[in-house]
XYZ file of C-alpha atoms in Angstrom:
604
model
C -11.067 -1.529 16.837
C -9.773 -0.847 20.503
C -11.798 1.764 22.645
C -10.334 4.773 24.197
C -11.798 6.826 27.177
C -10.339 9.447 29.788
C -11.994 11.497 32.191
C -11.176 14.839 34.095
C -14.123 15.190 36.514
C -15.724 16.212 39.593
C -17.030 12.620 40.654
C -16.038 9.279 41.043
C -14.844 8.212 37.092
C -14.515 4.425 37.678
C -18.198 3.842 37.241
C -18.265 6.339 34.295
C -15.230 4.919 32.556
C -16.659 1.426 32.504
C -20.379 2.658 31.288
C -18.347 4.674 28.679
C -16.319 1.545 27.554
C -19.495 -0.460 27.168
C -20.918 2.117 24.709
C -17.316 1.078 22.882
C -17.868 -2.630 23.122
C -19.220 -2.853 19.466
C -15.881 -1.782 18.344
C -14.468 -5.360 19.480
C -12.351 -6.337 22.344
C -10.914 -9.061 24.476
C -9.628 -7.097 27.396
C -10.610 -3.965 29.366
C -9.093 -1.822 32.111
C -8.991 1.527 33.622
C -6.439 3.325 35.705
C -7.128 6.513 38.237
C -5.130 9.078 39.976
C -6.730 9.603 43.451
C -5.103 12.070 45.679
C -1.768 11.928 43.682
C -1.661 7.677 43.478
C -1.816 6.237 40.412
C -3.525 2.919 40.265
C -5.337 0.516 37.669
C -7.766 -2.814 37.544
C -7.870 -4.869 34.228
C -9.769 -7.709 33.438
C -9.831 -10.365 30.450
C -12.767 -11.140 28.444
C -15.926 -9.030 28.820
C -16.575 -5.825 30.636
C -18.640 -7.392 33.283
C -15.352 -8.994 34.428
C -14.039 -5.729 34.915
C -17.332 -4.650 36.813
C -17.016 -7.677 39.037
C -13.143 -6.859 40.028
C -13.857 -3.101 40.660
C -16.728 -4.301 43.260
C -13.976 -6.343 45.232
C -11.309 -4.016 44.615
C -12.854 -0.403 43.983
C -10.777 2.086 42.397
C -11.063 5.693 43.732
C -10.577 8.824 41.835
C -11.915 11.689 39.536
C -9.209 11.712 37.088
C -9.078 8.277 34.891
C -8.686 6.406 31.716
C -10.051 3.141 30.257
C -9.339 0.966 27.541
C -10.925 -2.055 25.935
C -8.086 -4.160 24.180
C -8.366 -6.176 20.572
C -5.315 -8.142 21.130
C -2.375 -7.436 18.257
C 0.978 -7.888 20.126
C 0.599 -10.669 22.771
C -2.427 -12.830 23.401
C -5.440 -11.378 25.640
C -4.094 -11.674 29.218
C -4.261 -9.794 32.153
C -0.717 -8.829 31.850
C -0.916 -7.549 28.030
C -4.648 -5.512 28.894
C -4.354 -1.824 28.881
C -3.704 0.835 30.779
C 0.093 0.362 30.916
C 1.720 1.536 33.624
C 5.678 2.052 34.283
C 6.848 4.255 37.003
C 5.032 7.005 37.022
C 3.051 6.982 33.980
C -0.139 5.003 32.861
C -1.069 5.135 28.992
C -3.627 3.640 26.738
C -3.289 3.050 23.027
C -5.051 2.097 19.729
C -3.236 1.258 16.787
C 0.422 -0.099 16.325
C 3.892 0.926 17.543
C 5.580 -0.477 14.234
C 9.162 0.246 15.926
C 8.793 -1.183 19.267
C 11.274 -3.873 18.993
C 13.975 -1.290 18.187
C 12.605 0.802 20.884
C 12.574 -1.853 23.284
C 16.785 -2.751 22.872
C 17.244 1.250 23.459
C 15.043 0.773 26.617
C 16.725 -2.405 27.874
C 20.150 -0.515 27.277
C 18.838 2.095 30.116
C 17.865 -0.509 32.291
C 14.121 -0.411 31.777
C 12.872 -3.951 30.637
C 9.662 -4.844 29.323
C 7.164 -7.664 30.894
C 4.749 -7.659 28.097
C 4.421 -8.879 25.206
C 2.621 -5.837 24.075
C 3.976 -2.866 21.650
C 2.289 -0.342 24.005
C 4.278 -0.785 27.266
C 7.266 0.589 24.908
C 5.619 3.930 25.420
C 4.993 3.938 28.666
C 8.476 2.750 29.515
C 9.896 5.729 26.965
C 7.933 8.330 28.696
C 9.170 7.167 32.169
C 12.564 7.250 31.078
C 12.288 11.135 30.055
C 10.864 11.556 33.137
C 13.622 9.974 35.168
C 15.976 11.918 33.077
C 14.128 15.077 34.651
C 11.631 15.881 32.212
C 8.186 17.460 33.443
C 5.298 15.024 32.114
C 4.319 17.289 28.860
C 7.767 17.548 27.705
C 8.445 13.751 28.502
C 5.162 12.537 26.329
C 6.147 14.995 23.244
C 9.455 13.569 23.760
C 8.249 9.970 23.526
C 6.043 10.666 20.553
C 9.272 12.061 18.094
C 10.656 8.025 18.888
C 7.275 6.395 17.894
C 6.642 5.361 14.328
C 3.444 3.685 13.170
C -0.390 4.344 13.766
C -1.638 5.293 16.873
C -3.985 7.117 19.180
C -2.411 7.694 22.588
C -3.562 8.860 25.991
C -1.601 9.195 29.236
C -2.234 9.962 32.970
C 0.575 10.471 35.565
C 0.850 10.249 39.254
C 0.772 13.113 40.902
C -1.032 14.981 38.140
C -4.986 14.672 38.778
C -5.695 17.580 36.569
C -3.682 16.499 33.324
C -4.224 14.080 30.412
C -2.343 13.884 27.303
C -3.464 12.940 24.081
C -2.025 12.610 20.843
C -3.320 10.714 17.248
C -1.265 9.610 14.223
C -3.551 7.406 12.010
C -5.849 6.421 14.827
C -9.046 8.917 15.606
C -9.261 10.654 18.916
C -11.944 13.175 20.095
C -11.729 15.804 22.863
C -15.042 16.553 24.698
C -15.782 19.712 27.010
C -17.919 19.856 29.675
C -18.460 22.401 32.635
C -15.403 22.462 34.555
C -14.615 18.636 33.270
C -13.012 17.288 30.379
C -12.788 14.162 28.534
C -11.084 12.044 25.387
C -12.548 9.522 23.501
C -11.755 7.269 20.399
C -14.936 8.226 19.164
C -18.131 10.436 19.865
C -20.385 7.663 20.970
C -18.098 6.882 24.204
C -18.201 10.865 24.911
C -22.217 10.987 24.074
C -23.726 10.896 27.699
C -21.074 13.046 28.934
C -21.180 16.151 26.362
C -22.223 17.325 22.689
C -19.200 19.727 22.595
C -16.538 17.648 20.294
C -13.276 18.828 19.049
C -11.418 16.382 16.731
C -7.445 16.032 16.665
C -6.132 16.162 13.384
C -3.441 14.207 11.905
C -0.071 14.224 14.143
C -1.668 16.628 16.591
C -1.054 16.447 20.285
C -2.982 17.761 23.363
C -2.757 18.951 26.767
C -5.869 18.337 28.630
C -7.093 20.082 31.703
C -10.460 20.670 33.628
C -9.908 24.153 32.638
C -9.800 23.455 28.750
C -7.362 21.785 25.963
C -4.433 22.962 24.293
C -3.544 21.607 21.025
C -0.387 21.389 19.285
C 0.119 20.184 15.447
C 2.645 17.747 14.262
C 4.904 20.487 14.185
C 4.457 21.690 17.658
C 2.769 25.137 16.775
C -0.343 26.106 18.710
C -3.399 24.522 16.844
C -7.079 25.607 17.128
C -9.387 23.179 16.228
C -13.158 23.593 15.314
C -15.681 22.578 17.919
C -18.443 20.356 16.600
C -22.160 19.721 18.217
C -23.066 16.214 17.955
C -26.650 15.026 17.906
C -26.928 13.000 21.294
C -29.974 11.304 20.054
C -28.328 9.993 17.154
C -25.431 8.474 19.425
C -28.065 6.619 21.213
C -27.007 2.650 21.491
C -30.502 0.462 22.227
C -31.409 -2.626 21.159
C -35.079 -1.204 21.203
C -36.684 -4.491 22.330
C -34.764 -6.792 19.752
C -32.503 -9.675 21.187
C -29.413 -8.406 19.094
C -28.310 -5.385 17.702
C -28.077 -7.120 14.448
C -31.615 -8.150 14.242
C -32.709 -4.475 15.049
C -30.444 -3.095 12.019
C -31.291 -5.597 9.837
C -34.964 -4.304 10.675
C -34.204 -1.113 10.372
C -33.192 -1.122 6.838
C -36.376 -0.239 5.058
C -36.338 3.026 7.168
C -32.729 4.126 6.948
C -32.641 3.481 3.238
C -35.868 5.473 2.939
C -33.959 8.231 4.591
C -31.071 7.859 2.229
C -33.603 8.041 -0.493
C -35.165 11.118 0.559
C -32.004 12.864 1.002
C -30.100 11.805 -2.581
C -33.202 11.759 -4.799
C -35.352 14.451 -3.807
C -38.334 15.364 -6.071
C -37.336 14.510 -9.618
C -33.464 15.496 -9.118
C -30.345 13.786 -7.658
C -28.940 15.553 -5.061
C -25.105 15.246 -4.887
C -22.324 17.867 -4.013
C -21.313 20.622 -6.922
C -18.146 19.665 -8.539
C -18.974 15.927 -9.249
C -18.664 15.806 -12.928
C -17.908 12.086 -14.427
C -18.265 13.500 -17.901
C -14.743 13.013 -19.191
C -13.200 10.616 -16.633
C -11.088 7.916 -17.947
C -11.330 5.805 -14.919
C -13.294 5.594 -11.531
C -11.187 3.652 -8.749
C -13.152 2.149 -5.770
C -11.353 1.018 -2.850
C -12.457 -0.536 0.452
C -12.196 -3.338 2.952
C -14.234 -6.326 3.739
C -18.077 -5.726 3.371
C -17.493 -2.302 1.976
C -15.241 -3.994 -0.679
C -18.273 -6.391 -1.893
C -20.524 -2.817 -2.254
C -18.031 -1.793 -4.429
C -18.147 -4.781 -6.257
C -21.668 -4.730 -6.958
C -20.817 -0.863 -7.732
C -18.346 -1.633 -10.709
C -21.569 -3.520 -12.698
C -23.322 -0.293 -12.229
C -20.882 2.277 -13.167
C -19.835 0.410 -16.399
C -23.238 -0.975 -17.172
C -25.163 1.826 -16.610
C -22.459 4.962 -17.258
C -20.080 3.292 -19.611
C -17.030 4.294 -16.970
C -14.416 2.077 -16.927
C -14.084 0.909 -13.096
C -11.029 -0.629 -10.874
C -11.556 -1.980 -7.629
C -8.936 -2.930 -5.107
C -8.875 -4.100 -1.453
C -7.479 -1.466 0.453
C -4.844 -3.518 2.389
C -3.210 -4.204 -0.935
C -3.848 -0.875 -2.815
C -1.097 1.301 -1.850
C 1.725 -1.352 -1.883
C 0.709 -2.160 -5.635
C 1.640 1.750 -5.938
C -0.990 1.915 -8.812
C -0.536 4.568 -11.538
C -3.682 6.579 -11.583
C -4.950 9.187 -14.466
C -4.937 12.284 -13.391
C -8.182 12.733 -15.010
C -10.138 10.096 -12.738
C -11.598 9.590 -9.714
C -11.019 7.564 -6.470
C -13.859 6.481 -4.288
C -13.551 5.165 -0.691
C -15.861 3.468 1.146
C -15.799 2.502 4.816
C -18.509 2.225 7.400
C -16.216 4.092 10.334
C -14.483 6.294 8.261
C -11.740 5.234 10.082
C -10.325 1.917 8.315
C -6.629 2.193 8.766
C -5.909 0.769 5.000
C -8.357 2.680 3.679
C -7.560 5.929 5.000
C -3.719 5.003 3.802
C -4.937 4.323 0.266
C -7.027 7.500 0.144
C -3.741 9.470 1.255
C -2.049 7.656 -1.367
C -4.091 9.153 -4.164
C -4.203 12.432 -3.067
C -2.685 14.653 -5.314
C -2.713 11.840 -7.752
C -6.142 12.290 -9.216
C -8.867 15.186 -10.003
C -11.025 14.400 -6.878
C -11.225 12.125 -3.919
C -14.636 10.738 -2.852
C -15.884 9.031 0.369
C -18.805 7.206 1.089
C -18.864 6.977 5.018
C -21.152 6.699 7.613
C -19.554 8.697 10.050
C -19.587 12.388 8.618
C -16.975 13.820 10.922
C -14.360 10.683 10.371
C -10.863 10.756 8.946
C -11.670 9.675 5.542
C -14.569 12.007 5.439
C -12.547 15.105 6.667
C -9.660 13.999 4.208
C -11.664 13.491 1.167
C -12.575 16.328 -1.556
C -16.180 15.199 -1.472
C -17.928 13.219 1.457
C -21.134 11.629 0.921
C -22.752 10.084 4.125
C -24.929 6.873 3.747
C -27.604 8.060 6.643
C -27.361 4.618 8.286
C -27.191 5.722 11.877
C -25.151 3.865 14.010
C -24.520 0.223 13.453
C -23.371 -1.680 16.478
C -23.310 -5.183 15.153
C -19.740 -6.262 14.211
C -21.069 -8.039 10.767
C -22.063 -5.026 8.754
C -25.984 -5.045 7.576
C -27.938 -1.416 7.320
C -24.387 0.017 6.313
C -23.842 -2.393 3.720
C -27.263 -1.427 1.764
C -27.080 2.407 2.449
C -23.549 2.100 0.768
C -25.026 0.624 -2.158
C -28.061 2.950 -2.258
C -25.318 6.085 -2.438
C -23.079 4.206 -4.848
C -26.278 3.386 -7.029
C -26.981 7.050 -6.863
C -23.492 8.056 -7.900
C -23.599 5.496 -10.871
C -27.006 7.303 -12.045
C -25.094 10.648 -11.786
C -22.230 9.463 -13.813
C -24.671 8.049 -16.472
C -26.584 11.445 -16.745
C -23.070 13.494 -17.224
C -21.903 10.863 -19.829
C -24.877 11.146 -22.114
C -25.576 7.196 -21.153
C -29.042 7.910 -19.572
C -31.955 9.363 -21.518
C -34.554 11.255 -18.777
C -37.004 8.079 -19.259
C -34.104 5.586 -18.252
C -33.212 8.115 -15.420
C -36.795 8.296 -14.306
C -37.047 4.236 -14.361
C -34.084 3.677 -12.394
C -35.036 6.428 -9.840
C -38.374 4.619 -9.556
C -36.627 1.175 -8.698
C -34.473 2.542 -5.985
C -37.508 4.431 -4.786
C -39.416 0.717 -4.466
C -36.791 -0.633 -2.290
C -37.918 0.125 1.333
C -41.301 -1.589 0.621
C -39.699 -4.481 -1.088
C -37.307 -4.996 1.899
C -40.278 -4.593 4.197
C -41.984 -7.579 2.279
C -39.043 -9.413 2.394
C -38.327 -9.353 6.133
C -42.122 -9.745 6.827
C -42.000 -13.125 4.778
C -38.980 -14.198 6.221
C -40.398 -17.016 8.891
C -39.160 -19.774 7.067
C -35.588 -18.672 7.248
C -35.137 -19.503 11.006
C -36.090 -23.390 10.284
C -33.853 -23.245 7.509
C -31.120 -21.654 9.429
C -31.281 -24.755 12.070
C -30.418 -27.381 9.026
C -27.614 -24.981 7.497
C -25.902 -24.741 11.213
C -25.454 -28.511 10.957
C -22.864 -28.137 7.946
C -19.148 -27.315 7.804
C -18.803 -25.668 4.589
C -21.553 -23.878 2.554
C -20.790 -22.354 -0.814
C -22.805 -19.288 -1.811
C -23.442 -18.791 -6.000
C -24.375 -15.583 -8.066
C -23.975 -14.133 -11.663
C -23.519 -10.630 -12.546
C -23.787 -8.367 -9.448
C -25.664 -10.970 -7.735
C -21.795 -12.429 -7.423
C -20.338 -9.930 -5.008
C -23.553 -10.377 -2.699
C -22.389 -14.272 -2.915
C -19.246 -13.265 -1.580
C -20.793 -10.999 0.878
C -23.493 -13.631 2.042
C -20.557 -16.184 2.663
C -18.866 -13.372 4.514
C -21.748 -12.806 6.950
C -22.207 -16.357 7.504
C -18.662 -17.066 8.314
C -18.005 -13.702 10.436
C -20.929 -14.731 12.849
C -21.432 -18.469 12.654
C -18.007 -19.655 12.210
C -19.095 -21.915 9.592
C -16.706 -22.042 6.405
C -18.483 -20.367 3.489
C -17.284 -19.154 0.258
C -18.832 -17.416 -2.799
C -18.473 -18.061 -5.857
C -19.270 -16.683 -9.584
C -21.628 -19.289 -10.595
C -19.734 -19.583 -13.858
C -16.789 -20.629 -12.285
C -18.073 -23.497 -10.391
C -17.054 -26.080 -12.938
C -13.463 -24.472 -12.599
C -12.898 -26.033 -9.378
C -15.227 -25.306 -6.430
C -17.629 -28.031 -7.825
C -14.972 -30.735 -6.370
C -16.342 -29.762 -2.994
C -19.967 -30.580 -3.657
C -21.145 -33.595 -2.276
C -24.558 -34.420 -0.062
C -23.303 -32.733 2.803
C -22.493 -29.158 1.266
C -25.598 -26.760 1.013
C -25.302 -24.445 -2.097
C -27.009 -21.368 -1.870
C -28.030 -19.937 -5.115
C -28.813 -16.188 -5.256
C -30.850 -15.787 -8.438
C -33.640 -13.165 -9.381
C -35.396 -13.916 -12.523
C -33.130 -11.656 -14.753
C -31.337 -12.043 -18.236
C -28.702 -14.300 -16.261
C -31.311 -16.464 -14.709
C -30.970 -19.259 -17.240
C -27.382 -19.552 -17.104
C -27.431 -19.310 -13.382
C -29.899 -22.293 -13.213
C -27.568 -24.253 -15.761
C -25.042 -23.997 -12.792
C -27.468 -25.004 -10.196
C -28.655 -28.250 -12.060
C -24.447 -29.381 -12.361
C -24.824 -28.901 -8.053
C -27.955 -31.249 -8.058
C -26.817 -33.563 -10.624
C -23.600 -34.371 -7.651
C -26.427 -34.377 -5.205
C -25.642 -31.036 -3.960
C -28.284 -29.489 -1.525
C -29.677 -26.316 -3.291
C -31.492 -23.786 -1.340
C -32.550 -21.611 -4.131
C -33.386 -17.762 -3.680
C -35.631 -16.411 -6.087
C -38.835 -14.584 -7.220
C -42.011 -15.922 -8.046
C -41.096 -16.362 -11.430
C -37.675 -18.003 -10.799
C -39.383 -20.462 -8.313
C -41.840 -21.346 -10.806
C -39.295 -22.322 -13.423
C -36.479 -23.407 -11.579
C -37.548 -24.656 -7.994
C -38.350 -28.353 -8.707
C -35.912 -30.780 -7.085
C -33.961 -28.100 -5.075
C -33.316 -29.064 -1.188
C -35.273 -25.932 -0.343
C -36.283 -22.478 -1.763
C -36.954 -18.835 -0.477
C -39.522 -16.401 -2.296
C -38.164 -12.978 -3.030
C -40.420 -10.026 -3.930
C -39.859 -9.102 -7.760
C -37.222 -6.135 -8.037
C -35.625 -4.376 -11.163
C -32.556 -6.217 -12.367
C -29.885 -3.612 -11.769
C -30.480 -3.174 -8.036
C -31.659 -6.656 -7.080
C -28.322 -6.967 -4.721
C -29.441 -4.280 -2.421
C -32.977 -6.279 -2.012
C -31.150 -10.245 -1.692
C -28.929 -8.749 0.659
C -31.747 -9.113 3.166
C -31.906 -13.192 2.909
C -28.282 -13.162 3.203
C -28.248 -11.562 6.411
C -30.838 -13.212 7.894
C -29.503 -16.819 6.943
C -26.366 -15.499 8.720
C -28.310 -13.998 11.566
C -30.289 -17.260 12.503
C -27.743 -19.639 11.504
C -25.677 -18.161 14.551
C -28.594 -18.119 16.671
C -28.978 -22.035 15.924
C -25.181 -22.313 16.895
C -25.381 -20.371 19.784
C -22.393 -17.806 18.921
C -22.024 -14.603 19.891
C -23.874 -12.776 17.249
C -23.267 -8.802 17.681
C -19.544 -9.708 18.899
C -17.930 -12.764 17.176
C -14.765 -13.684 18.286
C -11.785 -12.215 16.777
C -13.361 -9.573 14.785
C -13.625 -5.795 15.578
C -16.256 -3.204 14.097
C -13.681 -0.421 13.492
C -10.278 -1.903 12.170
C -7.937 0.783 12.612
C -4.779 -0.961 12.419
C -3.007 -2.672 9.041
């Protein structure tokens, strides 16, 4: 969600802060601001909307200084206004914040009693006011920040600077990530490595509860109990953090086109030669259950994988939305695994669910795109999906790579549980290895999609239907469409149509049917006929066999390559993504940064 950057440098930091914030735009935001310390004086500039507005403001009202902090805000408490934008200042203190201070109302009352009144609607201002209160009582900045931390409840990443202190930043994390970057006589703080990549490749990640005193000479880290702590320095691949459109109009278009390549990379890693390459210690043989937990698109990836684990491996699965999982307090068999899927590896609800499961299950497994993320570090086993940086808010290549890794895990479970013969395994592996080529073919033959999308863009409501593992893909297709085109879309299991949703069918409602010619095809076609009998506009997405049998009378049809039945959702994600993309283009919406959404959801 929100993005943080901080710099103690030797050059004017305002332009560097803004450039770093641009690298965090993919996280989603609705206002931005920076603050600097210049010759001991603390000043800030803030603007609503895109970073271009902040850049324009800085042209007319420059902000000098070689030490500063910056922030892109995704509104939680209070509307997107200049007054609510970060950094927040009070007295000699400026602070930026990701996350939520859950007890800010109680703290406001305490502060009001001390004569410090809030001027904004935000929870973050409470942090600045508290720190000011402690400094007014005589505490030094370091002591005041630590005293403030002891009062806060919730999940947050915080970064302070202070008037009169041009060689000090104070950083703290509890539930929301922060990284410290080392330069030559310079130091940096960022909410992720992408923000720091142009500045340094030497990164230290703060652990849960850590706080740090950062000066140009280095960093002093303390753990949650106040003890000095050493955190390992990591080297990041600067090439892997490069964020470029590479000639594409949008990041989403680039990331859709990259899927054959990144899926091929993941296949080469997890299925080299004739073996499954997974970390030692993953043994599904005697497990009672597998629990899969995720949010959004990752949840739909888990929903597809449930079919694979149960059908291929005979392993009972439970899937849950992370935001509900831990509050249900579900009983978990000790002889079970819990698997957590997250693109960013920082999804707050998923991370909380992981922590709930620790010590309750035999093993926790993370499927993530960021190997250094909190979820990856706190799991017993972390499996990178190897998708590379995904900038578009609507996930594309991360989704298909998540599916690929989950499919490999299902094959491993099938082998461990004696459900897959060597011949069966070889057949499944061959089917997975064929996917990059099939994806290329599907993308290359996607010319008609743009024209189709122009007609879909006229609709107010769109339904997606699928059976078996294509049902979760129908949910994902509807999510993609609503995310970036703002058209109301819903996904349903085809067999559920007559149990309510069919009441929505008329001539104005397109119905997108995802139906490879598999063992469930005839059932899906029967449901499709029910739609057509009520004058519904059916877009049938199927292969040559399916279209030959069932395309007569449909509104439109899209032809897909033939694909092995279990793994059709990975391939059929392509038309679902392309339909959403081109419909958004036709509607003129912001494809990469749709309204109200954020890439990395680090609050509950």
